[in-house]
PDB file of C-alpha atoms in Angstrom:
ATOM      1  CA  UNK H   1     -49.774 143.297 177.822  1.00  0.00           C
ATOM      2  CA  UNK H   2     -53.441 144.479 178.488  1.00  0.00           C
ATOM      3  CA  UNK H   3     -53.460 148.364 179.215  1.00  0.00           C
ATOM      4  CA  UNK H   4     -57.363 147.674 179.842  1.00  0.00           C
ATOM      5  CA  UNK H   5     -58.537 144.994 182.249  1.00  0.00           C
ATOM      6  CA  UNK H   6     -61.729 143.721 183.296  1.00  0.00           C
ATOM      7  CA  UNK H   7     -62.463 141.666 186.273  1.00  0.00           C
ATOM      8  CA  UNK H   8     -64.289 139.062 186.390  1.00  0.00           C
ATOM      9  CA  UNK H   9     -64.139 137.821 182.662  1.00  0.00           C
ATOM     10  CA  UNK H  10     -67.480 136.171 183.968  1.00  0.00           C
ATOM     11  CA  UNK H  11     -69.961 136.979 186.667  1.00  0.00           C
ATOM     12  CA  UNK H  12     -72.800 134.998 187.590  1.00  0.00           C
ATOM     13  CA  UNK H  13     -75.257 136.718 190.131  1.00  0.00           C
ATOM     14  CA  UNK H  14     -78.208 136.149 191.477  1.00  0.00           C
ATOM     15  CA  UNK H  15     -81.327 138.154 191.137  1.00  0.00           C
ATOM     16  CA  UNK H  16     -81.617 141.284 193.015  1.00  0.00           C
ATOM     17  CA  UNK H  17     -77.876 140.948 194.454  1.00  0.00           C
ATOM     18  CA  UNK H  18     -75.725 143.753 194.201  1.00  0.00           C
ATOM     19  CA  UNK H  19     -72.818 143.010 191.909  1.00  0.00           C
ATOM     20  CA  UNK H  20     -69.726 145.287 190.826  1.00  0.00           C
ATOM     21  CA  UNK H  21     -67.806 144.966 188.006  1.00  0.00           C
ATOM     22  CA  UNK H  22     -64.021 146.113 187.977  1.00  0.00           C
ATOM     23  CA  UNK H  23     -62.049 147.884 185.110  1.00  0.00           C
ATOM     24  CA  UNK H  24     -58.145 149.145 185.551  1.00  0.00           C
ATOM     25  CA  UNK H  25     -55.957 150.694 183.332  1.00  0.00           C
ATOM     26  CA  UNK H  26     -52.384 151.216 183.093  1.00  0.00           C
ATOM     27  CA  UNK H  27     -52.892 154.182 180.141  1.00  0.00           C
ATOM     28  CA  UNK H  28     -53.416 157.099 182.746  1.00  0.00           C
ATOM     29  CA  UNK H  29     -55.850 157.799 180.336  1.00  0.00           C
ATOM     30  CA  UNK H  30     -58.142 160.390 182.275  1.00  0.00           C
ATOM     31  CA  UNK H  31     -61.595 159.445 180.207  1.00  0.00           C
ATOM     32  CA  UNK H  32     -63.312 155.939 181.032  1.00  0.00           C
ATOM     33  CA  UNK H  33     -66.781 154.340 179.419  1.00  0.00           C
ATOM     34  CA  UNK H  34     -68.774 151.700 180.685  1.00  0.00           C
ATOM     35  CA  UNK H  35     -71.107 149.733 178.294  1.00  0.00           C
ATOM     36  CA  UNK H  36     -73.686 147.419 178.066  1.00  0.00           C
ATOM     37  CA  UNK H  37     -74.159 145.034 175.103  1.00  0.00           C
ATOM     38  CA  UNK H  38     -76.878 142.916 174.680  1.00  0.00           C
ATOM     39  CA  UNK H  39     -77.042 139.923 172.015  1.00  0.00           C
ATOM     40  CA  UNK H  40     -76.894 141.270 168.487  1.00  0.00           C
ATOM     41  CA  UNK H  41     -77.371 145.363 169.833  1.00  0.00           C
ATOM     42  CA  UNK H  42     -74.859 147.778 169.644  1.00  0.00           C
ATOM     43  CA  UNK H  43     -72.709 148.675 172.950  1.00  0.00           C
ATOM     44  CA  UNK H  44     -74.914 150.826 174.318  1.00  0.00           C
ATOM     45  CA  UNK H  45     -73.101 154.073 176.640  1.00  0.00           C
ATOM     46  CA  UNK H  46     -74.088 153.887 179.999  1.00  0.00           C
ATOM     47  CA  UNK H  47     -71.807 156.863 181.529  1.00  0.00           C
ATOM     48  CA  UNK H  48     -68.510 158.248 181.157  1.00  0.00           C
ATOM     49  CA  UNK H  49     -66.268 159.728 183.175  1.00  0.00           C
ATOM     50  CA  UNK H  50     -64.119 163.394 182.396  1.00  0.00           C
ATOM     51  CA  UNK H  51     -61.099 163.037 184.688  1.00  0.00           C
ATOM     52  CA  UNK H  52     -63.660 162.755 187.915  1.00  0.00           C
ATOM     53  CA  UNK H  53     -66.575 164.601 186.382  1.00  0.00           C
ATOM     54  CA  UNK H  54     -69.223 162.120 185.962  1.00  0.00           C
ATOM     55  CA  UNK H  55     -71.452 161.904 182.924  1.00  0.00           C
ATOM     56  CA  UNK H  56     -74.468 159.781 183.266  1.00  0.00           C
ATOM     57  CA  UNK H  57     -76.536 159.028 180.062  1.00  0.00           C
ATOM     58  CA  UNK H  58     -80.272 160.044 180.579  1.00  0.00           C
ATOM     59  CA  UNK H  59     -81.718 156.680 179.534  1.00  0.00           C
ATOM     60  CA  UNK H  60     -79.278 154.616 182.061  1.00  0.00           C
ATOM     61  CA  UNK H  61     -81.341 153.362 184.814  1.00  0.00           C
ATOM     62  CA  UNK H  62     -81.078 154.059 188.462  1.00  0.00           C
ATOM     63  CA  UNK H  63     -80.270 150.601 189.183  1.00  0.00           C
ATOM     64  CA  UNK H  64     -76.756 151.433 187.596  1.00  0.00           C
ATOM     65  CA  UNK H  65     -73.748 153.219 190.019  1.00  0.00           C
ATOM     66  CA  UNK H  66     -70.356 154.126 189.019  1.00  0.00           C
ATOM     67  CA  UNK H  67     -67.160 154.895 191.042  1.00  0.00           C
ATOM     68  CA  UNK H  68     -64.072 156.324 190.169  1.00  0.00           C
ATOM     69  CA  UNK H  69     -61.737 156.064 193.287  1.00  0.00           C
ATOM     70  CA  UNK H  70     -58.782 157.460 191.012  1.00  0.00           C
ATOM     71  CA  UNK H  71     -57.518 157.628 187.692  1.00  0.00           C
ATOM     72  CA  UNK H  72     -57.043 153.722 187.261  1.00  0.00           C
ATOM     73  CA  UNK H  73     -59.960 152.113 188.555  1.00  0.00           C
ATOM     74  CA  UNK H  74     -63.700 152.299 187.710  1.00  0.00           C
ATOM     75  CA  UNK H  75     -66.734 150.084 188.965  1.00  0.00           C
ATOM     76  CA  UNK H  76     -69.916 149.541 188.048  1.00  0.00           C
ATOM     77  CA  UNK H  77     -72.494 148.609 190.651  1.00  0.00           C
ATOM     78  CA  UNK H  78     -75.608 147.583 189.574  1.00  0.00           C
ATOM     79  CA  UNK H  79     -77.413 147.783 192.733  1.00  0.00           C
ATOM     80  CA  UNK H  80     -80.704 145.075 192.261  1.00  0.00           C
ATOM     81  CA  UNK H  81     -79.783 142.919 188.874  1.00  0.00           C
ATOM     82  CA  UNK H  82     -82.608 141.838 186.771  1.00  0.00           C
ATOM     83  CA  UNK H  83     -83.057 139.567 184.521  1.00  0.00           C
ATOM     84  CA  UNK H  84     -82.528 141.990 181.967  1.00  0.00           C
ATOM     85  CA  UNK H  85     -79.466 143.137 182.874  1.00  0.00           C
ATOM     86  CA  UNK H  86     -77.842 140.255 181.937  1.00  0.00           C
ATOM     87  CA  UNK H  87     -75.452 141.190 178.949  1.00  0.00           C
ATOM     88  CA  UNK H  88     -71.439 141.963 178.419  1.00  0.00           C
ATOM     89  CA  UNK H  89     -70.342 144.738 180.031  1.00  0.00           C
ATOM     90  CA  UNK H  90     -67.484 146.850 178.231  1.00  0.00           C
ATOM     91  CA  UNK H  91     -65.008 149.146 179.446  1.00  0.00           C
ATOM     92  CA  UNK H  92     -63.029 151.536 177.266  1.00  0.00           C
ATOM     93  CA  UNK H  93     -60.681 154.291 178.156  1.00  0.00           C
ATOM     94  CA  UNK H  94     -59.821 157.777 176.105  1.00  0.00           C
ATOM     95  CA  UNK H  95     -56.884 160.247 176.087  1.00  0.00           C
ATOM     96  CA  UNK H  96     -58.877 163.344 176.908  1.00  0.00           C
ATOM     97  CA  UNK H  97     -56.078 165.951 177.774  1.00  0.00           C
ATOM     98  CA  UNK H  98     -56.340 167.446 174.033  1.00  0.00           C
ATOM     99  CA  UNK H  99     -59.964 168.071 174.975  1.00  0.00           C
ATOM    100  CA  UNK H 100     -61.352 165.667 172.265  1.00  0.00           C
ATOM    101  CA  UNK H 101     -59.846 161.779 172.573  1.00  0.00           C
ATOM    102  CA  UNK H 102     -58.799 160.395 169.591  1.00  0.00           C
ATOM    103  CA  UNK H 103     -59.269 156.417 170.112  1.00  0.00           C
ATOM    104  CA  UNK H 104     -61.133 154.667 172.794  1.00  0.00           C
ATOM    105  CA  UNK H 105     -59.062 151.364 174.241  1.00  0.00           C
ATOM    106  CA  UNK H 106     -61.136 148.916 175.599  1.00  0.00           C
ATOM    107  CA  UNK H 107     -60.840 145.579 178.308  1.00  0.00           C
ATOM    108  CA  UNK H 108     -62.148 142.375 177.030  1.00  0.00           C
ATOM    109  CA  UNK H 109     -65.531 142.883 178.903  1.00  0.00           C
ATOM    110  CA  UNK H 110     -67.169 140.816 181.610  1.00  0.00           C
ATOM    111  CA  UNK H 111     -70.383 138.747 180.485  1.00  0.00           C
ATOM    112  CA  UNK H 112     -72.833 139.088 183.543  1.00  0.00           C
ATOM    113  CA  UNK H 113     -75.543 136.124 183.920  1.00  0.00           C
ATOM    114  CA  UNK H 114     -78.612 136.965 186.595  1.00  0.00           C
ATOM    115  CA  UNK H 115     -79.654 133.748 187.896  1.00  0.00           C
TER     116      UNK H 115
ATOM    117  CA  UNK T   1     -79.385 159.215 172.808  1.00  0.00           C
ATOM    118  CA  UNK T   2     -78.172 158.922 169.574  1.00  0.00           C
ATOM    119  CA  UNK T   3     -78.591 156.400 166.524  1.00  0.00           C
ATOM    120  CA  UNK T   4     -76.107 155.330 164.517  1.00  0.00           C
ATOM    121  CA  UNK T   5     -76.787 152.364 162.527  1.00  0.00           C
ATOM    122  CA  UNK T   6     -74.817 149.819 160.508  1.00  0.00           C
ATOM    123  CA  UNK T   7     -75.409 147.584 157.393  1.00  0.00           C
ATOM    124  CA  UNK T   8     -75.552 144.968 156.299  1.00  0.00           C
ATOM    125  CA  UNK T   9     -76.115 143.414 159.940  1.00  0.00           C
ATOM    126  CA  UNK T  10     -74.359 140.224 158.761  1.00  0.00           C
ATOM    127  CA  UNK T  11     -72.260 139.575 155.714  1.00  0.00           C
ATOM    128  CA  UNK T  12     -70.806 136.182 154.203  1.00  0.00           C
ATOM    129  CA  UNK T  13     -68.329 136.568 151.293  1.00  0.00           C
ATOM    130  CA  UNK T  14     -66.292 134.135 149.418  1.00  0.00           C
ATOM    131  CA  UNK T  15     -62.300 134.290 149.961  1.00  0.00           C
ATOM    132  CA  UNK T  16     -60.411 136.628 147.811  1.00  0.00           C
ATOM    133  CA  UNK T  17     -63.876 138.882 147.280  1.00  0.00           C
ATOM    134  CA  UNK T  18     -64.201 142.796 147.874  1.00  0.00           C
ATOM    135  CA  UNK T  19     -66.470 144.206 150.278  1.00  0.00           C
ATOM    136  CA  UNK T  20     -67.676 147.148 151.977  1.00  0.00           C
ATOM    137  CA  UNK T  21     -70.451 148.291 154.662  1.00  0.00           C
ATOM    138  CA  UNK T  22     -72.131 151.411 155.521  1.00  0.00           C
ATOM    139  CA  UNK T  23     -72.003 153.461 158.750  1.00  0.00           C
ATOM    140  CA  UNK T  24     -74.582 156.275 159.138  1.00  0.00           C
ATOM    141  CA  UNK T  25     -74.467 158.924 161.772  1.00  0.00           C
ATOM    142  CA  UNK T  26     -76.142 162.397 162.984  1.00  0.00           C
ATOM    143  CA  UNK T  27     -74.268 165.239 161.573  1.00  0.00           C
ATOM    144  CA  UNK T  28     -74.753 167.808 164.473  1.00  0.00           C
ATOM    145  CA  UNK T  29     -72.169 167.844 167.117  1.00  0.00           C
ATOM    146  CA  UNK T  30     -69.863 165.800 165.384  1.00  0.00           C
ATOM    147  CA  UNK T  31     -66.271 165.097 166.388  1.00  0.00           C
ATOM    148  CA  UNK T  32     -65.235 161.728 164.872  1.00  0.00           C
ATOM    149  CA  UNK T  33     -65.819 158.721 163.508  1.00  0.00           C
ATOM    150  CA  UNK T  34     -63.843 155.420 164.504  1.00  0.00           C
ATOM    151  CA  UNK T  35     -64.255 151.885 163.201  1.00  0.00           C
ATOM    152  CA  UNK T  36     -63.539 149.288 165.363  1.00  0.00           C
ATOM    153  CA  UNK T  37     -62.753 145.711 164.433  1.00  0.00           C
ATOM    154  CA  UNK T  38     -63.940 143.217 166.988  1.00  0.00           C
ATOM    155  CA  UNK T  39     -62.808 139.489 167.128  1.00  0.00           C
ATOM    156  CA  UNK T  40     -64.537 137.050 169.217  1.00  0.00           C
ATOM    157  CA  UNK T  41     -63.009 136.483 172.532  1.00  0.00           C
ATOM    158  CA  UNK T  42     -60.738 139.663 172.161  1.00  0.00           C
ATOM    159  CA  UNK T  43     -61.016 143.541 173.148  1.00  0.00           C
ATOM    160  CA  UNK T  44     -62.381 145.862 170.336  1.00  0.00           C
ATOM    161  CA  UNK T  45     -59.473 147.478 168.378  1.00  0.00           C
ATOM    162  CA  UNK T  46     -59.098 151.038 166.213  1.00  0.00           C
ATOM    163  CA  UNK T  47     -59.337 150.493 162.521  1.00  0.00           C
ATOM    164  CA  UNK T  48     -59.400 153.808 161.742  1.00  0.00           C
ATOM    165  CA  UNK T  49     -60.164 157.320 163.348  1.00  0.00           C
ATOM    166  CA  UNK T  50     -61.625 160.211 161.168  1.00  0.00           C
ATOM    167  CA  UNK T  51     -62.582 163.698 161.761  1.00  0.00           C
ATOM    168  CA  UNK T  52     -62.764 165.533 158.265  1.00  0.00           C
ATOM    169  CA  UNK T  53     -65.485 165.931 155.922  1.00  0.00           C
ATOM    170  CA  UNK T  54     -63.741 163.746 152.812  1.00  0.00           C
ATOM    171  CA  UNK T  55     -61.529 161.640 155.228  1.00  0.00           C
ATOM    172  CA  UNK T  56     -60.173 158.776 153.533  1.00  0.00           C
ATOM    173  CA  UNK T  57     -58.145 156.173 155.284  1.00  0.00           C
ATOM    174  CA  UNK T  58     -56.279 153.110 154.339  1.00  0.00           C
ATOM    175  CA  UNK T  59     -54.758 150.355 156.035  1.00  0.00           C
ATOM    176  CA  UNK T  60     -53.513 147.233 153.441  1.00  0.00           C
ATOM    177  CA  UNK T  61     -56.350 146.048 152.363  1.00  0.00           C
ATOM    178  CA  UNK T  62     -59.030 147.732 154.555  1.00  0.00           C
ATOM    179  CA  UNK T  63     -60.057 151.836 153.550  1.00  0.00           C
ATOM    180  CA  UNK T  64     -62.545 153.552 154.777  1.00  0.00           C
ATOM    181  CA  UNK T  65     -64.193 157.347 153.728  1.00  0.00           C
ATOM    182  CA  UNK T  66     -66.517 159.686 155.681  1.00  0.00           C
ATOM    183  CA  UNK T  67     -69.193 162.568 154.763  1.00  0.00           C
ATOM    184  CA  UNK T  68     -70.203 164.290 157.406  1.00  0.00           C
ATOM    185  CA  UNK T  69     -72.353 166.103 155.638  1.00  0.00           C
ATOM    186  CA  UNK T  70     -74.852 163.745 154.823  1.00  0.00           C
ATOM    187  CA  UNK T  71     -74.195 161.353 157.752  1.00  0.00           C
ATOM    188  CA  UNK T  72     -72.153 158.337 156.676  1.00  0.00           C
ATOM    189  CA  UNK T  73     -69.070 156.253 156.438  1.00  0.00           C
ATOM    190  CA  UNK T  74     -67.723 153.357 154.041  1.00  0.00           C
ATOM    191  CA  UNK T  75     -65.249 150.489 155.448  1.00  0.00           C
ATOM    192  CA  UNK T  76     -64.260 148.520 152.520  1.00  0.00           C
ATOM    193  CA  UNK T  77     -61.942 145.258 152.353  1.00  0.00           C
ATOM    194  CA  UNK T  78     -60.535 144.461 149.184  1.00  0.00           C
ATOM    195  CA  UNK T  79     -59.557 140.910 148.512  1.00  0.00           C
ATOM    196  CA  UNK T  80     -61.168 139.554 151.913  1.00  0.00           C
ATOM    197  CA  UNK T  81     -58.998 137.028 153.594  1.00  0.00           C
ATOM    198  CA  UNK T  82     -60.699 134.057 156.699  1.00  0.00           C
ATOM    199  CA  UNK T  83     -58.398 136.406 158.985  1.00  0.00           C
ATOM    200  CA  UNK T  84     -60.990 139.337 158.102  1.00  0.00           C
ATOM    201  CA  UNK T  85     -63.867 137.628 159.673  1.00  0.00           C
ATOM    202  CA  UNK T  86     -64.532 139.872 163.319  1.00  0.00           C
ATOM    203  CA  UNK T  87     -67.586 142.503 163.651  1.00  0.00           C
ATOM    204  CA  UNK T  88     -66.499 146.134 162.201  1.00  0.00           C
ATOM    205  CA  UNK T  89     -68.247 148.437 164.558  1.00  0.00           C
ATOM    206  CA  UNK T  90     -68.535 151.761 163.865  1.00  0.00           C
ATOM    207  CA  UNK T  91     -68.569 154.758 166.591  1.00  0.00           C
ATOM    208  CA  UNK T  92     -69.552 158.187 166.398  1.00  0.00           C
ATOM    209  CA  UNK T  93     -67.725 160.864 168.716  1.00  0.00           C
ATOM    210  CA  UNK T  94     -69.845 163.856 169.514  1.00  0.00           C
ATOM    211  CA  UNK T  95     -68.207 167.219 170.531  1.00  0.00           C
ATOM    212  CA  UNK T  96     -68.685 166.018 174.377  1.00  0.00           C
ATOM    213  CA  UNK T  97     -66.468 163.127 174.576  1.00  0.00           C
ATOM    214  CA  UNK T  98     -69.671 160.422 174.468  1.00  0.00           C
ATOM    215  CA  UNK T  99     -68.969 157.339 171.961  1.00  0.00           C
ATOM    216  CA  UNK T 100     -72.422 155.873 170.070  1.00  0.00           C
ATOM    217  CA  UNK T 101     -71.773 152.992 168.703  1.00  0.00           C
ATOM    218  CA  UNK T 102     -73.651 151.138 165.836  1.00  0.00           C
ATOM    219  CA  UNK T 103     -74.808 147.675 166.248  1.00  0.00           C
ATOM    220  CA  UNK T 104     -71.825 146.192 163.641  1.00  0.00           C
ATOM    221  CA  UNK T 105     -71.336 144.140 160.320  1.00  0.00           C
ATOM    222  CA  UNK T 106     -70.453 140.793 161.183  1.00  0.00           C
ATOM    223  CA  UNK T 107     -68.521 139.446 158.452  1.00  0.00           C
ATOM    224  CA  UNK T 108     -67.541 136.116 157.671  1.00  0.00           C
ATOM    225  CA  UNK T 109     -65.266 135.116 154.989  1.00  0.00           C
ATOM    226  CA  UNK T 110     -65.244 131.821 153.743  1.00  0.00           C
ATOM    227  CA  UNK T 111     -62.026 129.899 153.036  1.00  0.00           C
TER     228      UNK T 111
END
């Protein structure tokens, strides 16, 4: 059963619409990631969440929003999609209690086009 | 922002042939180092996890060994099988919690 799920699998947009991206989790892990892959570049970190402390990276753009209603659910809201934001989007969660996680579990990803 | 880079970028090997690929990291604020195996169409998955200078892990046919002092890691299949074929990321945990990931080794092995 997937313990990390991404909705939609695939999201089509169109330029400068705002569009959220979903990712649950039945690990009640308390860490959760959201990345951004473009073709043939690594995942690249966006932000993470500690429990509800946000951590945004300082090279994400403004265009990118996060929300963490409770422990299960995270979005990403990119607020005015470019072109260039087209790219798969990964979410992975972490068992942070310890302090340090020790594996990162992640959803299949959604694959964003910006038409 | 972080770099961790990954080579080869792509690698073709024969059925039945050994291979291995390099990770390299920073080596200030480490935590960890995780490889990842990632299939097409399917969620990344944990290879291995390491955290100690010397680190060697195994898993059938796959090992892998750290140095955190000089900043790299070794995943090595022996006797590569068409199953093997995926992208072998590798991730580097700092001491806050934030995975880098490299850009992976796409291997394919040929039947």
């Amino acid at each position: 059963d997937a313990m990390v799920i991404q909705n939609p699998r695939y999201q089509v947009t169109q330029f400068g619409k705002p569009v959220t991206l979903s990712c649950s989790q039945t690990l009640n892990h308390n860490v959760m990631y959201w990345y951004q892959q473009k073709s043939s570049q690594a995942p690249k970190l966006l932000f993470h969440y500690y429990d509800k402390d946000f951590n945004n990276e300082a090279d994400t753009p403004d265009n990118f929003q996060s929300r963490r209603p409770n422990t299960s659910f995270c979005f990403l809201d990119i607020r005015s999609p470019g072109l260039g934001d087209a790219a798969m989007y990964l979410c992975a969660t972490g068992d942070g209690t310890g302090g340090r996680i020790t594996e990162a579990f992640f959803g299949q990803g959604t694959r964003l086009t910006v038409v | 922002i972080l770099n961790v880079e990954q080579s080869p970028q792509s690698l073709h090997v024969q059925e039945g042939d050994s291979t291995n690929f390099t990770c390299s990291f920073p080596s200030s604020n480490f935590y960890a180092l995780h490889w990842y195996r990632w299939e097409t169409a399917k969620s990344p998955e944990a290879l291995f996890v390491m955290t100690l200078n010397g680190d060697e892990k195994k898993k059938g046919r796959i090992s892998a060994t750290l140095n955190t002092k000089e900043g790299y890691s070794y995943l090595y299949i022996k006797g590569s099988q068409p199953e093997d074929s995926a992208t072998y990321l590798c991730a580097f945990l700092n001491t806050g919690n934030q995975f880098y990931f490299g850009t992976g080794t796409s291997l394919t092995v040929i039947p």
